[in-house]
Short mmCIF file of N, CA and C in Angstrom, two decimals:
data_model
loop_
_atom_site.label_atom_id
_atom_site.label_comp_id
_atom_site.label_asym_id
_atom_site.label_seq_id
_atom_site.Cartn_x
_atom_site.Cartn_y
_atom_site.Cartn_z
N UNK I 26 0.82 -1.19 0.00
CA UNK I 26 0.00 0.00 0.00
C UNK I 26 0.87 1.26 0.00
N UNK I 27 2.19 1.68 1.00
CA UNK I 27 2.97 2.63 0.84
C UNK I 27 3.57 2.59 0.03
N UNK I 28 4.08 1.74 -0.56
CA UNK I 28 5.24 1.40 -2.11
C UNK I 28 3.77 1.99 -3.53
N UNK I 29 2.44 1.57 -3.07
CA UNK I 29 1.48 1.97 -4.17
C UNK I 29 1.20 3.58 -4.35
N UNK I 30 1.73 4.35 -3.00
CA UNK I 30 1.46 5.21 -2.73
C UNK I 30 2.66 6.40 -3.38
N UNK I 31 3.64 6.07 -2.78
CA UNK I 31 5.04 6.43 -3.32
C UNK I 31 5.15 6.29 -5.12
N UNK I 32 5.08 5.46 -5.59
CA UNK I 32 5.19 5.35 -6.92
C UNK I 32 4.05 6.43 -7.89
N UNK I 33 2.63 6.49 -7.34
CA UNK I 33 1.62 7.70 -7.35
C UNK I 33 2.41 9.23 -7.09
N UNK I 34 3.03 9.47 -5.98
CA UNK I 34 3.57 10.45 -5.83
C UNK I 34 4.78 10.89 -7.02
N UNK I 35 5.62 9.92 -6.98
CA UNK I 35 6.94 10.03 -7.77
C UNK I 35 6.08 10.59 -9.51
N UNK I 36 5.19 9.35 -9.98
CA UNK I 36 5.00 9.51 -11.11
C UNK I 36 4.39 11.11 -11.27
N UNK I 37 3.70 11.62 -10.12
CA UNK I 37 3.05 12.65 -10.03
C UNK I 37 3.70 13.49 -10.45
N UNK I 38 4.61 13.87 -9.30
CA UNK I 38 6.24 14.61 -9.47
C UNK I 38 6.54 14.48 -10.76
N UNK I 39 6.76 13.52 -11.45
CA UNK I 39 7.39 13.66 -12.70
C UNK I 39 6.69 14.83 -13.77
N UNK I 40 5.47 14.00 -13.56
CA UNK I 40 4.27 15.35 -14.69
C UNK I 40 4.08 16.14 -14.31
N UNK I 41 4.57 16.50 -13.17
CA UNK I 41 4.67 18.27 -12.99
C UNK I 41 6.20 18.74 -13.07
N UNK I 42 6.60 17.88 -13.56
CA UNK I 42 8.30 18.17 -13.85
C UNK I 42 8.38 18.34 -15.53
N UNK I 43 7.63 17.40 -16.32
CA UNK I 43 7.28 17.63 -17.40
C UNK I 43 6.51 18.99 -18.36
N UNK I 44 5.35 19.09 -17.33
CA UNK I 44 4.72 20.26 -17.44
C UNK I 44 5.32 21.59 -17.07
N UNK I 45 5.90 21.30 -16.23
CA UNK I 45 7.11 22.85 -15.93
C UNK I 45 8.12 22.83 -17.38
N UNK I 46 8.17 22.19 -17.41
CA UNK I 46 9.57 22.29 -19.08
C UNK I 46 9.21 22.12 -20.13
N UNK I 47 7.72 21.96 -20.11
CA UNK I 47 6.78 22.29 -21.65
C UNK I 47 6.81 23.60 -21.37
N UNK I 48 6.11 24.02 -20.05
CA UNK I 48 6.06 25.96 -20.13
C UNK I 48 6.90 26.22 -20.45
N UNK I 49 7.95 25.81 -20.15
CA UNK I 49 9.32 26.58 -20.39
C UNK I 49 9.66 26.85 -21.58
N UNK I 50 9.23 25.82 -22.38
CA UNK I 50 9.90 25.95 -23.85
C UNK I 50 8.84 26.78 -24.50
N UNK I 51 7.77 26.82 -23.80
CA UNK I 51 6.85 27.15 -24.70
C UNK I 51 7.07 28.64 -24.46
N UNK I 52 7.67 29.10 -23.38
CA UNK I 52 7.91 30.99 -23.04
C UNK I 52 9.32 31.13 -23.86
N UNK I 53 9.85 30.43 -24.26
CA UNK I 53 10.97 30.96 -24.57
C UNK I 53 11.39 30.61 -26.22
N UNK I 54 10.37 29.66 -26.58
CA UNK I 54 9.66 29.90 -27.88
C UNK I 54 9.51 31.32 -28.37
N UNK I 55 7.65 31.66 -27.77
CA UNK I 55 7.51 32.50 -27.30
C UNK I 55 8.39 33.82 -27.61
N UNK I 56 9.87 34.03 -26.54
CA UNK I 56 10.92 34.85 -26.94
C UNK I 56 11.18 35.20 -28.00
N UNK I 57 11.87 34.08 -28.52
CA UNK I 57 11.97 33.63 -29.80
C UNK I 57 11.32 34.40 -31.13
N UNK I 58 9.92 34.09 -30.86
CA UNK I 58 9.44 34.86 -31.73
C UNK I 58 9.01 36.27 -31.67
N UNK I 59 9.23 36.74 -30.31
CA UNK I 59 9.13 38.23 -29.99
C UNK I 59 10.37 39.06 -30.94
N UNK I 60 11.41 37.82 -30.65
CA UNK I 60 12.77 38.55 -30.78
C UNK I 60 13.07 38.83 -32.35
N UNK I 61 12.33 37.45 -32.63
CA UNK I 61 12.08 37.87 -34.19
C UNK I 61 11.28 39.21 -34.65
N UNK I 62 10.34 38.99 -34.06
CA UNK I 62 9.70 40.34 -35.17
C UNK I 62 10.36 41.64 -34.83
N UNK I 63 10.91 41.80 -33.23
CA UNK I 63 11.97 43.04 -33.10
C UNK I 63 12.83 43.26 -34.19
N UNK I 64 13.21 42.28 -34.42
CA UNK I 64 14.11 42.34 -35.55
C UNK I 64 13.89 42.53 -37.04
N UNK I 65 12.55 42.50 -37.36
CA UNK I 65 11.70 42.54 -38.12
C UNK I 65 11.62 44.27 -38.55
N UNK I 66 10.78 44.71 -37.38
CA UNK I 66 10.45 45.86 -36.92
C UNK I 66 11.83 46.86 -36.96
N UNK I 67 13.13 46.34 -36.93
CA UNK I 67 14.25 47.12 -36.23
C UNK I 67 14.90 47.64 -38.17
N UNK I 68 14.69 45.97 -38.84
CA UNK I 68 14.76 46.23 -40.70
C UNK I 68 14.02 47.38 -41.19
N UNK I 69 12.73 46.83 -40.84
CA UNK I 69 11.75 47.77 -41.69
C UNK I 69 11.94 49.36 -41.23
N UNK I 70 12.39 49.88 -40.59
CA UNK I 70 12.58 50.51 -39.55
C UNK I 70 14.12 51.82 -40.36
N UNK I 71 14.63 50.97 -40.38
CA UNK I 71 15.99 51.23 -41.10
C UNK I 71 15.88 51.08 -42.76
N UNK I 72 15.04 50.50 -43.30
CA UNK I 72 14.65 50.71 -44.56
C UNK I 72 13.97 52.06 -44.90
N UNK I 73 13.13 52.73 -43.99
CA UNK I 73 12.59 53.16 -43.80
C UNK I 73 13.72 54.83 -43.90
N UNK I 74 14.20 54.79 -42.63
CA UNK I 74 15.17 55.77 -42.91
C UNK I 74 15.94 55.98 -43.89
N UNK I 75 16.12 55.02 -44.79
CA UNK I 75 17.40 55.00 -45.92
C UNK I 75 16.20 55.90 -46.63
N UNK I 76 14.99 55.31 -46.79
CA UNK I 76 14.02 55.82 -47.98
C UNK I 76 14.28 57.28 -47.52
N UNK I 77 14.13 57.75 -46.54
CA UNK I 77 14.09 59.08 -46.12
C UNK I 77 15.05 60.02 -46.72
N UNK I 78 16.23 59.43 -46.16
CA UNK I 78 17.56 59.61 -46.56
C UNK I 78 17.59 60.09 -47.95
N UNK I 79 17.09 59.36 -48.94
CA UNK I 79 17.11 59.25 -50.37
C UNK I 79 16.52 60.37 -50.80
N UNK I 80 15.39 60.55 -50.35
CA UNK I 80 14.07 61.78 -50.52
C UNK I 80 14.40 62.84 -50.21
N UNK I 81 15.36 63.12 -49.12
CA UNK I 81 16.22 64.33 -48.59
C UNK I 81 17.21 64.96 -49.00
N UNK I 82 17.65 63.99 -50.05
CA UNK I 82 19.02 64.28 -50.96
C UNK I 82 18.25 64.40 -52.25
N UNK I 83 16.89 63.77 -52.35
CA UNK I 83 16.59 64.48 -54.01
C UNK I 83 16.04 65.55 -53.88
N UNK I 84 15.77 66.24 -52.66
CA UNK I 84 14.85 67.62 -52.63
C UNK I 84 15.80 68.22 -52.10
N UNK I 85 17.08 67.83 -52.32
CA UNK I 85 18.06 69.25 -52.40
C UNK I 85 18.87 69.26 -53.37
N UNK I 86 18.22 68.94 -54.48
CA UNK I 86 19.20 68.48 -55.49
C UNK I 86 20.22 67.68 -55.68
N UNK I 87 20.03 66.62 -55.03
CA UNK I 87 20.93 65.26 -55.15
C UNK I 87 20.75 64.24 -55.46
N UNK I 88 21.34 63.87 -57.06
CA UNK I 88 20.78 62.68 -56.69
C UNK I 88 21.58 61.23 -56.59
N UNK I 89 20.71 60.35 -56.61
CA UNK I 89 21.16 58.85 -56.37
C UNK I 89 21.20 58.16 -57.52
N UNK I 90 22.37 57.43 -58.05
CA UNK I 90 22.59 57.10 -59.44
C UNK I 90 22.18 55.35 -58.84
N UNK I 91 20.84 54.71 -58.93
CA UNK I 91 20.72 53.53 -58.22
C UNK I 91 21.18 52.53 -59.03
N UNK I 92 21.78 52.63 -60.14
CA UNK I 92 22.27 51.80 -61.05
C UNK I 92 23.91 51.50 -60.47
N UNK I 93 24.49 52.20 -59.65
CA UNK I 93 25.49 51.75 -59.00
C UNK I 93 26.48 52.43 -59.69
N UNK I 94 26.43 53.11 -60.97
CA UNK I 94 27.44 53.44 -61.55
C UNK I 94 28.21 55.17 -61.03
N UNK I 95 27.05 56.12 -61.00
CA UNK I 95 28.27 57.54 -60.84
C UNK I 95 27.79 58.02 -59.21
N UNK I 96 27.35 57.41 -57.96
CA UNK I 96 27.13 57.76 -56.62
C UNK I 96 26.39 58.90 -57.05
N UNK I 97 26.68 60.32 -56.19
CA UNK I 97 25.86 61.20 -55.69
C UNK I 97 26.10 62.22 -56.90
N UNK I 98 25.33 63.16 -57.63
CA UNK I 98 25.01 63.98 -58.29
C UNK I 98 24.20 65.14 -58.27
N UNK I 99 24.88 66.42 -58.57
CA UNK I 99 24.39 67.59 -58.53
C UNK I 99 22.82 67.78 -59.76
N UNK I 100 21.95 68.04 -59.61
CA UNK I 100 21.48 69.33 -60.60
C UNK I 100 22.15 70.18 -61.23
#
């Protein structure tokens, strides 16, 4: 009866040992994909400024040769 009892407990213990390290993975998954879209967000972000960048130099008469060949150019 105590050996039936003990083995109930232990196995118990276990699935809440199991279930603690599913959460776990599952929060840091989770992270994971937070950290992704930061990073997402941090691209688009910086794409964003270049566009700016670009728009700021053609409304002062500069421009951007995007063909790679002569860089920055006057009007």
């Amino acid at each position: 009866m105590q050996e039936e009892e003990e083995e109930e407990e232990e196995e118990e213990e276990e699935e809440e040992e199991e279930e603690e390290e599913e959460e776990e993975e599952e929060e840091e998954e989770e992270e994971r994909q937070m950290a992704k879209e930061e990073l997402k967000e941090e691209e688009k972000e910086r794409h964003m400024t270049k566009e700016e960048e670009l728009e700021e130099k053609e409304e002062r008469g500069e421009t951007y040769d995007k063909t790679g060949g002569g860089g920055i150019q006057r009007k």
